[in-house]
Each structure stands twice: as structure tokens, then as C-alpha cells.
PDB file of C-alpha atoms in Angstrom:
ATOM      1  CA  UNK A   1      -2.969 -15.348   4.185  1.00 94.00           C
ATOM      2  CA  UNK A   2      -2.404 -11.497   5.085  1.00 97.00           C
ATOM      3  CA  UNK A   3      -2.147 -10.199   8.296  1.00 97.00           C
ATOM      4  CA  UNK A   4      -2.993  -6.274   8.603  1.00 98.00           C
ATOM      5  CA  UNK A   5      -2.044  -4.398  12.191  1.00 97.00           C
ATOM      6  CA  UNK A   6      -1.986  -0.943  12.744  1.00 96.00           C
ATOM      7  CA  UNK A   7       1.891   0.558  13.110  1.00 95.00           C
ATOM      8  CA  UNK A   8       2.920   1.660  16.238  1.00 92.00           C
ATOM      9  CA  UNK A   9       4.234   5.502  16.538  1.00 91.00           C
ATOM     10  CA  UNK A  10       3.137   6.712  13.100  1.00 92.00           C
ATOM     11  CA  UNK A  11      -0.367   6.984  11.478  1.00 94.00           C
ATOM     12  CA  UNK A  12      -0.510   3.754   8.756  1.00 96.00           C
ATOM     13  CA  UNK A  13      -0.694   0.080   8.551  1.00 97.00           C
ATOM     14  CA  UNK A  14       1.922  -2.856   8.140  1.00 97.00           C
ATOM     15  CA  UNK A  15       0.629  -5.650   5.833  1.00 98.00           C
ATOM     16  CA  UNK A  16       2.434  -8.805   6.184  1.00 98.00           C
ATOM     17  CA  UNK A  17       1.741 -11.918   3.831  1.00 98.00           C
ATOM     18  CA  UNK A  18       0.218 -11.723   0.314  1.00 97.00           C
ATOM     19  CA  UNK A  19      -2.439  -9.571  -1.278  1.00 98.00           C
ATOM     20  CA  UNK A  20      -4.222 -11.853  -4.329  1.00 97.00           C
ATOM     21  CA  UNK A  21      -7.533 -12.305  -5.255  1.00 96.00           C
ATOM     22  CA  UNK A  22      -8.476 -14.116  -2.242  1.00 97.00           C
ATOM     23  CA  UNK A  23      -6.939 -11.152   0.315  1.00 97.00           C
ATOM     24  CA  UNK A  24      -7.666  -8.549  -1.300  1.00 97.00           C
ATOM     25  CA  UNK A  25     -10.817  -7.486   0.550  1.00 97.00           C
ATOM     26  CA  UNK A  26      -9.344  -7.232   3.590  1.00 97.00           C
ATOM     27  CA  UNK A  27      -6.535  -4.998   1.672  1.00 98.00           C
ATOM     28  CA  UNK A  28      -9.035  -2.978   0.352  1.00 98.00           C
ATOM     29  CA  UNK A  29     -10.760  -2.337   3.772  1.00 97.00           C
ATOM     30  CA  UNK A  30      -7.400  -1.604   4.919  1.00 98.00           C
ATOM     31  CA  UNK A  31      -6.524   1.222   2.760  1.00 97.00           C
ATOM     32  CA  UNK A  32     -10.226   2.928   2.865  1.00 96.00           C
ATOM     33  CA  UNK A  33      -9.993   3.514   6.790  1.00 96.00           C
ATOM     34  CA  UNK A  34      -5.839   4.444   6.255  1.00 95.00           C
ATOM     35  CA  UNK A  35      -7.595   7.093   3.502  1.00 95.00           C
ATOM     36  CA  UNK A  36     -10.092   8.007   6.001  1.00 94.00           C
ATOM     37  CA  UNK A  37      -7.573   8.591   8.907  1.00 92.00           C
ATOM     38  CA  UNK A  38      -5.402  10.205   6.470  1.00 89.00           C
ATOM     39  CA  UNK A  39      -3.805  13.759   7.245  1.00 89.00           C
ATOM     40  CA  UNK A  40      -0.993  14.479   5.478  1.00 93.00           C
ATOM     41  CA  UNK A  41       1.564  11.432   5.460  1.00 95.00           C
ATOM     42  CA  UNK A  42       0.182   7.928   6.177  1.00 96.00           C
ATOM     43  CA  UNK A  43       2.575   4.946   6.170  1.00 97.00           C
ATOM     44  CA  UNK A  44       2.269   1.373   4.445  1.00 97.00           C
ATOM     45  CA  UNK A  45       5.013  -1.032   6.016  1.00 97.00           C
ATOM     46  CA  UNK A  46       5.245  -3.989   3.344  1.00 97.00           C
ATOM     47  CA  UNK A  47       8.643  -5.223   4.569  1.00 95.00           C
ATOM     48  CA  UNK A  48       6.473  -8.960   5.823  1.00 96.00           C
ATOM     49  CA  UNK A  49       5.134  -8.840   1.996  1.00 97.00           C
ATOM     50  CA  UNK A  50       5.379 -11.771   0.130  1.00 96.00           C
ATOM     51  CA  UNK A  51       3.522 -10.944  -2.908  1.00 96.00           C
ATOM     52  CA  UNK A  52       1.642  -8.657  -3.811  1.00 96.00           C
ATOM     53  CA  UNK A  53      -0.889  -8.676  -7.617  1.00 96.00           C
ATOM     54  CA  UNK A  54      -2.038  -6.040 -10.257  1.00 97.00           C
ATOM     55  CA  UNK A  55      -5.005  -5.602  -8.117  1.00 97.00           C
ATOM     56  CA  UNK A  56      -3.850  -5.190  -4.861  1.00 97.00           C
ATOM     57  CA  UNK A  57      -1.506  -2.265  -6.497  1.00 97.00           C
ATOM     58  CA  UNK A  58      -4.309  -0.871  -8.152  1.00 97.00           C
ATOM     59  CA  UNK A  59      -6.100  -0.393  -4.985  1.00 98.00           C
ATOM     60  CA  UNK A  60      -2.852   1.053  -3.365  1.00 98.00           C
ATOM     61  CA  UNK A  61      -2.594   3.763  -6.500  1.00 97.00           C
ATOM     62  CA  UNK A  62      -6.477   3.977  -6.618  1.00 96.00           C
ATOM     63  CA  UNK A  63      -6.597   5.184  -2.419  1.00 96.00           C
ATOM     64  CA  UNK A  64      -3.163   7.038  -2.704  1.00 96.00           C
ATOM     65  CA  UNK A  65      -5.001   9.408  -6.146  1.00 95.00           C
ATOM     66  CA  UNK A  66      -8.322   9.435  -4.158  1.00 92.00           C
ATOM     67  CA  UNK A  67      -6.211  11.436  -1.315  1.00 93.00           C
ATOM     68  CA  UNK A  68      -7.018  15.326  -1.248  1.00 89.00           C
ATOM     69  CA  UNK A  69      -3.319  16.044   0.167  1.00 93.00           C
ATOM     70  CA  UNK A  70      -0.321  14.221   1.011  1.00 93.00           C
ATOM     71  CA  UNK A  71       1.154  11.265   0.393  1.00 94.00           C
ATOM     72  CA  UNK A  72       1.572   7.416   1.240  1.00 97.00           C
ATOM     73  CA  UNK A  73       5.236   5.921   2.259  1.00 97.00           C
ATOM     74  CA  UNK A  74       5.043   2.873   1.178  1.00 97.00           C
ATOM     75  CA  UNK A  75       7.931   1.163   3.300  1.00 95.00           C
ATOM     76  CA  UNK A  76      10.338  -1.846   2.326  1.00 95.00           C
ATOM     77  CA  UNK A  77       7.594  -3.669  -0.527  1.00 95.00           C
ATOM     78  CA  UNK A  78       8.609  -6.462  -2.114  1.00 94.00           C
ATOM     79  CA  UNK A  79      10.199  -5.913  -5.793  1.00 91.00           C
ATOM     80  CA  UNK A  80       7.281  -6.481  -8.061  1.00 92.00           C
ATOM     81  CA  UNK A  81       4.634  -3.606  -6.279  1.00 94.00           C
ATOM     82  CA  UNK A  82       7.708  -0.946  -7.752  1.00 91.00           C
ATOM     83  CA  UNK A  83       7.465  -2.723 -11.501  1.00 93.00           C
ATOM     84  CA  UNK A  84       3.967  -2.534 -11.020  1.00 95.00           C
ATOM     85  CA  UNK A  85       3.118   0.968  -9.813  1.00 94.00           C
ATOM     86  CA  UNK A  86       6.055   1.916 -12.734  1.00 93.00           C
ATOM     87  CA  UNK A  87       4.065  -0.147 -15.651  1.00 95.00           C
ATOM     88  CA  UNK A  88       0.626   1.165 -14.610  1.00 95.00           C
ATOM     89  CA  UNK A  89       1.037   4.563 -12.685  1.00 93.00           C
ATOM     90  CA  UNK A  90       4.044   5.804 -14.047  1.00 93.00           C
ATOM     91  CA  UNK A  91       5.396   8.892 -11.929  1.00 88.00           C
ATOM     92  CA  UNK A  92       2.234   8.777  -9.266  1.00 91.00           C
ATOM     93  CA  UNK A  93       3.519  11.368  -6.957  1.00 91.00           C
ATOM     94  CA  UNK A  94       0.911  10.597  -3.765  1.00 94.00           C
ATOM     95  CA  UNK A  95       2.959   7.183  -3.178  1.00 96.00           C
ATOM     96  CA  UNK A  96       6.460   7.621  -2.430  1.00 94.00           C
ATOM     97  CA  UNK A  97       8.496   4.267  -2.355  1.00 92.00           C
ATOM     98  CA  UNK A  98      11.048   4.064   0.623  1.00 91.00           C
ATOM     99  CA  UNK A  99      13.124   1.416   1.864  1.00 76.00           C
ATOM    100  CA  UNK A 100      13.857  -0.134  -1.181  1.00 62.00           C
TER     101      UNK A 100
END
């Protein structure tokens, strides 16, 4: 199950639950209207994150490199999106990981 809400005082999202195979549409969705809303600095709260897979990350990188300025905060993830984005998209500079 994921639940995606808007946040509340700052332009992004707060995901809470688990991005996998069978969420990841509604991930996906999620971070095409962030990219559309986008300015300069959009947020991604992940604090309620259980788990999160390759491909879910992969569509996190593949929004944040998509991105004609700025970056994404991504805010309090859980341990394994950082080994991921590390592995796979070593030294990405549109996401910046806070929170950890």
C-alpha cells in the first residue's frame, strides 16, 4: 500500500508506505505532476517509507534528471533509496538527500 498527499507549506509530496511493482504507478504519477509543478526546489518527504525498489528509485533519478533547473529534497528516506541512488546514479546532483 502507498499513500501519496501533497505537503503542506512547501511545493512537493510525502509518500508514506512502499513503492514495488504493484505501487509504482501511482509513484510514477506522483513524480510527473511534482516535475510539472516544479520551480526550482520541490520536496519528497519519505520519512512514512517503508520500502522502497530499484524501480521506484529509478523513477525518482529519472524525474529529478528530466528537471530543467533545480533540485529535489528528498526528506528522511528509508536506508536502501541512498544505496540505491549511490549504486545506480552515483553523484546525481538534482536530488539532494536530507534528513538522513
Amino acid at each position: 500500500m502507498l499513500e501519496i498527499r501533497p505537503l503542506s507549506g512547501r511545493p512537493g509530496i510525502r509518500a508514506a508506505g512502499e513503492i514495488n511493482v504493484i505501487t509504482r504507478s501511482s509513484w510514477q504519477q506522483a513524480l510527473e505532476e511534482l516535475a510539472n509543478a516544479h520551480t526550482d526546489v520541490s520536496f519528497v518527504e519519505l520519512s512514512g517509507l517503508m520500502f522502497i525498489d530499484v524501480g521506484g528509485a529509478a523513477a525518482l533519478a529519472v524525474t529529478a534528471q528530466r528537471l530543467d533547473v533545480g533540485r529535489i529534497v528528498v526528506d528522511r528516506p528509508p536506508p536502501e533509496l541512498e544505496r540505491i541512488l549511490d549504486m545506480f546514479w552515483p553523484g546525481i546532483s538534482m536530488i539532494e538527500v536530507a534528513g538522513r
